[in-house]
C-alpha cells in the first residue's frame, strides 16, 4: 500500500472494505504499460507477461482468473479470461469481481444479477423481500452485501438468499468472518453500530457517543476505532479496548499485532505493537507495512526495506517502493521500485531486480468490490503515477538498526 493510501485508511470515515489477509482467493497479476501512452497488458509477480499489451484502457488485477477492462467511450465494463488470448465473457454497465464463486453485474437493461465465470446467470437480484435491489457487492466470507430501494442493507449467501436481514442503516463487507453494521445514523449519538458474524449474530455493539470504527474491518484479532475524544483505540473481538493511543496519534491497519502510527505533533510515522511497545520510533516521513515487509522514508531518495522487527534487510534501488497487499500471491517476496518518469523494476524482498519479459513504465493494481445503482463504484485500483518518491539518507542507517 502506498504511503498516501496508508493515510487514506487512517483518516477514512466511509469506505466499503473487503479482502485482506484472510481472503479465500489470491491475486497474481497487475496491469502494466511498457511505455507512456502505449497499450496496457497484464504481468504476473514473477515478471511473466500473461497478456501482451493490447488494451487502450487499464485492466484491473485478475481475480478468479478473470479480469475487467472499462471502456469510458462505450461506458461498459468487459470481463475477460486470464490467458494469452483473452476470451470475452460479457460486457456490462457495472461489475464487481470473482472474490467468490459468483460476480455481481448490472446488465445493459439495468438488472442487477450474479454470474458465474462463463457469464451465465446464477441468480437475479432484482428484488429482495419485495423491494428493488440497488447495489451489488462481491462475496467475502460467503456473504455479499445488498442494498434495497429504502436504503437498508443486509447480506445474501451464494444462492441469493437473504441470510442476514435487510435492515441496517449502513454495512460493510465481511472480513475475518466479521462485519460492521450501523443500526442508525452516526451523527445521532444514541444510535449504535455492531459487529456481527456470518450468521448475523451480534458479537458486540457500541454507541457512537462511546466510539466509532475507523477502518471498518477487523485485521486478525483487532479493529481500529476512535473514542468520543477522537483518540485512536484498538478493540479486540469482544469489543474490549486493548490499547488507547495518545491524542494526535493515528493508527492504520493492523497486521500480526503490529500497526503503523502517525504522530500528528511530530508529523512522523512509527510502528507499535498492541502491547504499547514501540517497535520503531516515530521518526519516518512515511511508513508502509503489509504484514511482512516494512518500507520507511525520510527526506532523501535511498529507501530501505525492513523486517517487522525493524531491522534493515537491504538497501533497495533508488525510487518509490510499492508493497503488494496480502491478497497477492508471494506478496512478502515481491515489490516494485521506481517512478513514473523512469519506470519500475520488479524486485524480490532482498532488493534484487528480477528479469521481466517486458519493461514496466507504469502499473496499476486493484479490483472492484462492487457497485451501487446510482453509479458509485467501490474499488481498490491505484497506481503510483502521482506519488512522490520515498527514501532515506545515509545518516539514518544507524538509527534504523538501533530500533
Short mmCIF file of C-alpha atoms in Angstrom, two decimals:
data_model
loop_
_atom_site.label_atom_id
_atom_site.label_comp_id
_atom_site.label_asym_id
_atom_site.label_seq_id
_atom_site.Cartn_x
_atom_site.Cartn_y
_atom_site.Cartn_z
CA UNK A 1 0.00 0.00 0.00
CA UNK A 2 1.34 3.44 -0.87
CA UNK A 3 2.08 5.96 1.84
CA UNK A 4 -0.76 8.14 0.63
CA UNK A 5 -3.13 5.19 0.79
CA UNK A 6 -1.93 4.39 4.30
CA UNK A 7 -3.00 7.87 5.35
CA UNK A 8 -6.28 7.48 3.49
CA UNK A 9 -7.04 4.37 5.54
CA UNK A 10 -6.11 6.17 8.76
CA UNK A 11 -8.39 9.12 8.11
CA UNK A 12 -11.21 7.45 6.17
CA UNK A 13 -14.71 7.88 7.53
CA UNK A 14 -16.74 5.90 4.99
CA UNK A 15 -15.33 3.18 2.77
CA UNK A 16 -16.64 -0.21 1.68
CA UNK A 17 -13.89 -2.65 2.56
CA UNK A 18 -13.24 -6.26 1.70
CA UNK A 19 -10.46 -8.76 1.13
CA UNK A 20 -7.29 -8.74 3.21
CA UNK A 21 -5.01 -11.37 4.64
CA UNK A 22 -7.95 -13.71 5.32
CA UNK A 23 -9.17 -13.67 1.71
CA UNK A 24 -10.04 -17.06 0.25
CA UNK A 25 -8.53 -16.12 -3.10
CA UNK A 26 -5.17 -14.90 -4.39
CA UNK A 27 -4.20 -12.35 -6.99
CA UNK A 28 -1.07 -12.90 -9.06
CA UNK A 29 -1.17 -10.15 -11.68
CA UNK A 30 -1.01 -6.41 -12.18
CA UNK A 31 -1.60 -4.23 -15.21
CA UNK A 32 1.36 -2.51 -16.88
CA UNK A 33 2.37 -0.21 -19.72
CA UNK A 34 5.69 -0.73 -21.46
CA UNK A 35 5.92 2.95 -22.36
CA UNK A 36 3.93 6.13 -21.85
CA UNK A 37 0.77 6.20 -23.93
CA UNK A 38 1.20 2.57 -25.01
CA UNK A 39 -1.49 -0.13 -24.60
CA UNK A 40 -1.89 -1.98 -21.31
CA UNK A 41 -1.00 -5.62 -20.70
CA UNK A 42 -1.02 -7.96 -17.71
CA UNK A 43 2.06 -9.34 -15.92
CA UNK A 44 2.37 -11.80 -13.03
CA UNK A 45 4.51 -11.32 -9.93
CA UNK A 46 7.33 -13.38 -11.44
CA UNK A 47 7.69 -10.99 -14.36
CA UNK A 48 5.95 -13.19 -16.93
CA UNK A 49 3.65 -11.38 -19.36
CA UNK A 50 0.30 -13.19 -19.28
CA UNK A 51 -1.45 -10.83 -21.68
CA UNK A 52 0.68 -8.80 -24.09
CA UNK A 53 -0.17 -5.07 -24.26
CA UNK A 54 -3.38 -4.72 -26.26
CA UNK A 55 -5.86 -2.69 -24.20
CA UNK A 56 -6.16 1.08 -24.65
CA UNK A 57 -7.77 1.25 -21.20
CA UNK A 58 -6.30 -0.03 -17.95
CA UNK A 59 -7.31 -3.57 -16.86
CA UNK A 60 -7.75 -4.44 -13.20
CA UNK A 61 -5.91 -7.22 -11.41
CA UNK A 62 -7.26 -10.64 -12.27
CA UNK A 63 -9.40 -12.23 -9.54
CA UNK A 64 -10.53 -15.83 -10.02
CA UNK A 65 -8.78 -15.98 -13.44
CA UNK A 66 -10.99 -13.17 -14.73
CA UNK A 67 -10.19 -9.50 -15.24
CA UNK A 68 -12.17 -6.45 -16.27
CA UNK A 69 -11.50 -3.51 -18.59
CA UNK A 70 -13.63 -0.35 -18.58
CA UNK A 71 -14.28 1.49 -21.84
CA UNK A 72 -15.15 5.13 -21.00
CA UNK A 73 -16.40 5.85 -24.51
CA UNK A 74 -18.88 2.99 -24.56
CA UNK A 75 -19.39 3.22 -20.77
CA UNK A 76 -19.20 -0.54 -20.36
CA UNK A 77 -17.12 -2.98 -18.33
CA UNK A 78 -15.98 -6.09 -20.18
CA UNK A 79 -14.93 -9.28 -18.36
CA UNK A 80 -12.17 -11.41 -19.94
CA UNK A 81 -10.50 -14.72 -19.21
CA UNK A 82 -6.90 -14.53 -17.98
CA UNK A 83 -4.94 -16.20 -20.79
CA UNK A 84 -2.60 -15.26 -23.63
CA UNK A 85 -5.55 -14.66 -25.93
CA UNK A 86 -8.23 -13.37 -23.54
CA UNK A 87 -11.74 -14.57 -24.25
CA UNK A 88 -14.56 -12.08 -23.79
CA UNK A 89 -17.12 -13.25 -21.22
CA UNK A 90 -19.52 -10.32 -21.46
CA UNK A 91 -19.97 -6.56 -21.26
CA UNK A 92 -21.99 -4.83 -18.56
CA UNK A 93 -22.99 -1.45 -17.26
CA UNK A 94 -21.20 -2.22 -13.99
CA UNK A 95 -19.34 -5.14 -12.43
CA UNK A 96 -17.72 -6.45 -9.26
CA UNK A 97 -15.12 -9.23 -9.09
CA UNK A 98 -14.91 -13.00 -8.61
CA UNK A 99 -13.75 -12.94 -5.00
CA UNK A 100 -16.27 -15.73 -4.53
CA UNK A 101 -17.98 -18.23 -6.79
CA UNK A 102 -20.09 -15.54 -8.47
CA UNK A 103 -19.62 -11.92 -9.54
CA UNK A 104 -22.20 -9.11 -9.32
CA UNK A 105 -23.04 -7.31 -12.56
CA UNK A 106 -25.53 -4.76 -13.78
CA UNK A 107 -26.61 -5.63 -17.32
CA UNK A 108 -27.45 -3.21 -20.11
CA UNK A 109 -31.13 -3.33 -19.15
CA UNK A 110 -30.28 -2.16 -15.63
CA UNK A 111 -30.82 -5.52 -13.93
CA UNK A 112 -28.53 -6.48 -11.04
CA UNK A 113 -27.60 -10.15 -11.02
CA UNK A 114 -24.78 -12.55 -10.20
CA UNK A 115 -23.00 -14.52 -12.91
CA UNK A 116 -20.59 -17.46 -12.99
CA UNK A 117 -17.16 -17.38 -14.63
CA UNK A 118 -18.61 -18.16 -18.05
CA UNK A 119 -21.07 -15.28 -17.86
CA UNK A 120 -24.10 -17.45 -17.21
CA UNK A 121 -26.73 -16.12 -14.83
CA UNK A 122 -26.52 -17.68 -11.37
CA UNK A 123 -29.42 -15.70 -9.87
CA UNK A 124 -31.12 -12.33 -10.22
CA UNK A 125 -31.08 -9.66 -7.54
CA UNK A 126 -33.91 -7.59 -8.96
CA UNK A 127 -35.81 -7.78 -5.68
CA UNK A 128 -35.30 -8.89 -2.08
CA UNK A 129 -38.27 -9.08 0.28
CA UNK A 130 -40.38 -7.41 -2.44
CA UNK A 131 -38.05 -4.40 -2.58
CA UNK A 132 -35.86 -3.39 -5.53
CA UNK A 133 -32.15 -4.07 -5.08
CA UNK A 134 -29.94 -1.02 -5.72
CA UNK A 135 -26.42 -2.35 -5.03
CA UNK A 136 -24.36 -5.41 -5.87
CA UNK A 137 -21.23 -6.33 -3.94
CA UNK A 138 -18.74 -9.19 -4.07
CA UNK A 139 -18.84 -12.26 -1.88
CA UNK A 140 -16.48 -12.17 1.10
CA UNK A 141 -16.58 -14.99 3.66
CA UNK A 142 -19.57 -16.42 1.75
CA UNK A 143 -21.65 -13.28 2.17
CA UNK A 144 -22.41 -10.36 -0.17
CA UNK A 145 -23.88 -7.02 0.82
CA UNK A 146 -27.08 -5.83 -0.82
CA UNK A 147 -29.00 -2.59 -0.52
CA UNK A 148 -32.70 -2.10 -1.26
CA UNK A 149 -34.61 0.91 -2.54
CA UNK A 150 -35.40 2.06 1.01
CA UNK A 151 -31.66 2.45 1.70
CA UNK A 152 -31.42 -0.57 4.01
CA UNK A 153 -28.51 -3.03 3.91
CA UNK A 154 -28.20 -6.76 4.54
CA UNK A 155 -26.42 -9.85 3.22
CA UNK A 156 -27.14 -12.76 0.90
CA UNK A 157 -25.49 -16.18 0.57
CA UNK A 158 -24.22 -17.74 -2.67
CA UNK A 159 -27.71 -18.93 -3.59
CA UNK A 160 -29.03 -15.36 -3.49
CA UNK A 161 -30.97 -15.97 -0.29
CA UNK A 162 -31.02 -13.09 2.26
CA UNK A 163 -29.42 -14.81 5.24
CA UNK A 164 -28.84 -11.64 7.26
CA UNK A 165 -31.91 -9.36 7.29
CA UNK A 166 -32.01 -6.28 5.05
CA UNK A 167 -32.47 -3.87 7.94
CA UNK A 168 -29.25 -1.97 8.60
CA UNK A 169 -28.70 1.75 8.13
CA UNK A 170 -25.26 1.00 6.67
CA UNK A 171 -22.98 -2.01 6.33
CA UNK A 172 -19.51 -3.13 5.26
CA UNK A 173 -18.07 -6.23 3.64
CA UNK A 174 -17.18 -9.26 5.75
CA UNK A 175 -13.54 -9.82 6.66
CA UNK A 176 -12.15 -12.30 9.18
CA UNK A 177 -15.75 -13.69 9.33
CA UNK A 178 -16.94 -10.43 10.90
CA UNK A 179 -18.73 -7.38 9.53
CA UNK A 180 -19.55 -3.92 10.86
CA UNK A 181 -23.12 -2.67 10.55
CA UNK A 182 -24.79 0.59 11.58
CA UNK A 183 -28.10 0.39 13.41
CA UNK A 184 -28.68 4.12 12.87
CA UNK A 185 -27.03 7.29 11.62
CA UNK A 186 -23.61 8.04 13.11
CA UNK A 187 -24.49 11.71 13.67
CA UNK A 188 -27.08 10.70 16.25
CA UNK A 189 -25.07 9.81 19.40
CA UNK A 190 -27.66 7.43 20.88
CA UNK A 191 -27.56 5.25 17.78
CA UNK A 192 -25.38 2.16 17.70
CA UNK A 193 -23.03 0.19 15.48
CA UNK A 194 -22.46 -3.53 15.82
CA UNK A 195 -20.08 -6.28 14.81
CA UNK A 196 -21.88 -9.37 13.51
CA UNK A 197 -20.80 -12.86 12.43
CA UNK A 198 -21.69 -14.58 9.14
CA UNK A 199 -24.96 -15.85 10.65
CA UNK A 200 -25.98 -12.33 11.60
CA UNK A 201 -25.41 -12.86 15.33
CA UNK A 202 -24.29 -9.76 17.19
CA UNK A 203 -20.76 -10.17 18.59
CA UNK A 204 -20.76 -6.78 20.33
CA UNK A 205 -22.40 -3.39 19.99
CA UNK A 206 -21.27 0.17 20.75
CA UNK A 207 -22.96 3.55 20.88
CA UNK A 208 -21.48 6.20 18.60
CA UNK A 209 -21.03 8.50 21.58
CA UNK A 210 -18.66 5.87 23.05
CA UNK A 211 -16.58 5.18 19.97
CA UNK A 212 -16.81 4.56 16.25
CA UNK A 213 -14.89 2.31 13.82
CA UNK A 214 -12.06 3.86 11.82
CA UNK A 215 -11.04 1.05 9.44
CA UNK A 216 -14.42 -0.71 9.04
CA UNK A 217 -12.92 -4.19 9.18
CA UNK A 218 -11.03 -6.47 11.52
CA UNK A 219 -7.41 -7.29 10.84
CA UNK A 220 -6.80 -10.57 12.63
CA UNK A 221 -7.97 -10.10 16.20
CA UNK A 222 -8.21 -6.32 16.20
CA UNK A 223 -10.26 -3.38 15.00
CA UNK A 224 -9.13 0.26 14.92
CA UNK A 225 -11.65 2.76 16.27
CA UNK A 226 -11.76 6.26 17.77
CA UNK A 227 -13.25 7.19 21.13
CA UNK A 228 -15.53 10.11 21.99
CA UNK A 229 -12.47 12.40 22.15
CA UNK A 230 -11.29 11.23 18.70
CA UNK A 231 -8.36 9.35 20.20
CA UNK A 232 -7.38 6.19 18.35
CA UNK A 233 -8.18 2.97 20.21
CA UNK A 234 -7.82 -0.71 19.39
CA UNK A 235 -10.64 -3.15 20.14
CA UNK A 236 -10.46 -6.94 20.31
CA UNK A 237 -13.13 -9.34 19.05
CA UNK A 238 -15.07 -8.93 22.30
CA UNK A 239 -15.24 -5.17 21.84
CA UNK A 240 -12.79 -4.55 24.68
CA UNK A 241 -10.29 -1.71 24.47
CA UNK A 242 -6.81 -3.26 24.43
CA UNK A 243 -4.92 -0.09 23.62
CA UNK A 244 -5.63 3.65 23.68
CA UNK A 245 -3.14 5.89 21.91
CA UNK A 246 -2.20 9.38 22.95
CA UNK A 247 -4.01 12.35 21.48
CA UNK A 248 -2.93 13.22 17.94
CA UNK A 249 -1.62 9.75 17.08
CA UNK A 250 -3.49 7.95 14.31
CA UNK A 251 -3.44 4.25 13.53
CA UNK A 252 -3.59 2.41 10.23
CA UNK A 253 -4.36 -1.27 9.57
CA UNK A 254 -3.02 -3.90 11.97
CA UNK A 255 -1.11 -6.98 10.82
CA UNK A 256 0.34 -9.60 13.16
CA UNK A 257 -0.48 -7.47 16.22
CA UNK A 258 1.56 -4.54 14.91
CA UNK A 259 0.47 -1.29 13.35
CA UNK A 260 1.91 1.83 11.81
CA UNK A 261 1.04 5.07 13.55
CA UNK A 262 1.21 8.72 12.57
CA UNK A 263 2.16 11.24 15.26
CA UNK A 264 0.44 14.48 14.30
CA UNK A 265 2.54 16.60 16.64
CA UNK A 266 5.86 15.28 15.34
CA UNK A 267 4.47 14.77 11.81
CA UNK A 268 6.27 11.44 11.71
CA UNK A 269 5.38 7.77 11.31
CA UNK A 270 6.39 4.96 13.66
CA UNK A 271 5.38 1.41 14.49
CA UNK A 272 3.92 -0.05 17.69
CA UNK A 273 2.53 -3.40 18.83
CA UNK A 274 -0.80 -3.83 20.61
CA UNK A 275 1.01 -4.06 23.95
CA UNK A 276 2.08 -0.45 23.53
CA UNK A 277 5.74 -1.24 22.82
CA UNK A 278 7.39 0.94 20.16
CA UNK A 279 8.89 -1.31 17.50
CA UNK A 280 10.13 1.69 15.52
CA UNK A 281 10.30 5.23 16.86
CA UNK A 282 8.15 7.92 15.23
CA UNK A 283 10.83 9.40 13.02
CA UNK A 284 9.83 8.46 9.48
CA UNK A 285 8.15 10.77 6.98
CA UNK A 286 6.32 7.75 5.60
CA UNK A 287 5.86 4.12 6.54
CA UNK A 288 4.27 1.24 4.60
CA UNK A 289 3.58 -2.20 6.05
CA UNK A 290 1.86 -5.26 4.57
CA UNK A 291 2.23 -7.70 7.45
CA UNK A 292 5.63 -8.99 6.38
CA UNK A 293 7.66 -6.12 4.97
CA UNK A 294 8.12 -2.51 6.02
CA UNK A 295 9.28 0.44 3.93
CA UNK A 296 10.13 3.70 5.64
CA UNK A 297 11.20 7.06 4.29
CA UNK A 298 12.93 10.25 5.28
CA UNK A 299 13.84 13.15 3.00
CA UNK A 300 16.28 11.57 0.55
CA UNK A 301 15.82 9.02 -2.25
CA UNK A 302 17.51 5.95 -0.83
CA UNK A 303 14.78 3.70 0.58
CA UNK A 304 15.27 0.78 2.90
CA UNK A 305 13.12 -2.27 3.40
CA UNK A 306 12.87 -3.60 6.94
CA UNK A 307 11.57 -6.74 8.57
CA UNK A 308 8.81 -6.45 11.16
CA UNK A 309 11.37 -6.29 13.98
CA UNK A 310 12.60 -3.02 12.46
CA UNK A 311 15.92 -4.46 11.28
CA UNK A 312 17.26 -3.37 7.93
CA UNK A 313 17.02 -6.18 5.39
CA UNK A 314 18.56 -4.50 2.40
CA UNK A 315 19.15 -1.25 0.63
CA UNK A 316 16.86 -1.04 -2.38
CA UNK A 317 17.38 0.54 -5.78
CA UNK A 318 16.52 4.22 -5.88
CA UNK A 319 12.87 5.08 -6.34
CA UNK A 320 9.43 4.70 -4.84
CA UNK A 321 8.84 1.32 -3.17
CA UNK A 322 5.48 -0.37 -3.69
CA UNK A 323 4.45 -3.24 -1.43
CA UNK A 324 1.85 -5.79 -2.52
CA UNK A 325 -1.14 -6.43 -0.28
CA UNK A 326 -1.68 -9.87 1.37
CA UNK A 327 -4.25 -10.80 -1.28
CA UNK A 328 -1.41 -11.06 -3.80
CA UNK A 329 0.47 -14.33 -4.21
CA UNK A 330 4.02 -14.11 -2.81
CA UNK A 331 3.25 -10.62 -1.50
CA UNK A 332 6.06 -10.98 1.02
CA UNK A 333 8.59 -11.79 -1.71
CA UNK A 334 7.82 -9.17 -4.35
CA UNK A 335 7.82 -5.39 -4.64
CA UNK A 336 8.03 -2.68 -7.30
CA UNK A 337 10.69 0.03 -7.16
CA UNK A 338 10.96 3.09 -9.38
CA UNK A 339 8.97 6.11 -10.50
CA UNK A 340 6.68 7.20 -13.30
CA UNK A 341 9.36 9.13 -15.21
CA UNK A 342 11.93 6.34 -15.34
CA UNK A 343 9.77 3.25 -14.96
CA UNK A 344 9.65 0.47 -12.37
CA UNK A 345 11.64 -2.66 -11.59
CA UNK A 346 10.13 -5.83 -10.15
CA UNK A 347 12.28 -6.88 -7.19
CA UNK A 348 12.41 -9.62 -4.59
CA UNK A 349 12.34 -8.86 -0.86
CA UNK A 350 16.14 -8.68 -0.76
CA UNK A 351 16.18 -5.86 -3.28
CA UNK A 352 17.39 -7.97 -6.22
CA UNK A 353 15.96 -6.88 -9.55
CA UNK A 354 14.03 -9.65 -11.31
CA UNK A 355 14.06 -10.09 -15.05
CA UNK A 356 10.72 -9.23 -16.62
CA UNK A 357 9.63 -10.16 -20.13
CA UNK A 358 8.72 -6.53 -20.85
CA UNK A 359 9.57 -3.17 -19.28
CA UNK A 360 7.25 -1.57 -16.73
CA UNK A 361 6.76 2.13 -17.38
CA UNK A 362 3.56 2.40 -15.37
CA UNK A 363 1.48 -0.08 -13.41
CA UNK A 364 -1.90 -0.46 -11.74
CA UNK A 365 -3.26 -2.97 -9.27
CA UNK A 366 -6.60 -3.47 -7.59
CA UNK A 367 -10.09 -4.75 -8.30
CA UNK A 368 -13.71 -3.73 -7.85
CA UNK A 369 -15.53 -4.64 -4.63
CA UNK A 370 -18.91 -3.94 -6.19
CA UNK A 371 -21.20 -1.10 -7.20
CA UNK A 372 -24.30 0.86 -6.36
CA UNK A 373 -27.16 1.60 -8.74
CA UNK A 374 -26.50 5.34 -8.55
CA UNK A 375 -23.25 4.77 -10.46
CA UNK A 376 -20.93 4.95 -7.46
CA UNK A 377 -18.17 2.33 -7.53
CA UNK A 378 -16.02 0.81 -4.81
CA UNK A 379 -12.62 -0.44 -5.83
CA UNK A 380 -9.00 -0.75 -4.90
CA UNK A 381 -7.47 0.43 -8.16
CA UNK A 382 -4.42 2.67 -7.91
CA UNK A 383 -1.06 3.36 -9.48
CA UNK A 384 1.94 5.37 -8.35
CA UNK A 385 1.91 7.90 -11.17
CA UNK A 386 1.16 10.89 -8.97
CA UNK A 387 3.08 9.86 -5.84
CA UNK A 388 6.39 11.28 -4.71
CA UNK A 389 9.44 9.09 -4.29
CA UNK A 390 10.43 7.89 -0.85
CA UNK A 391 13.80 7.11 0.69
CA UNK A 392 16.39 7.50 3.43
CA UNK A 393 19.56 9.48 3.63
CA UNK A 394 22.74 7.74 4.70
CA UNK A 395 22.69 9.26 8.19
CA UNK A 396 19.54 7.31 9.05
CA UNK A 397 21.11 3.87 8.60
CA UNK A 398 22.47 3.57 12.11
CA UNK A 399 19.23 4.81 13.65
CA UNK A 400 17.25 2.12 11.88
CA UNK A 401 19.40 -0.69 13.16
CA UNK A 402 19.19 0.58 16.74
CA UNK A 403 15.37 0.39 16.92
#
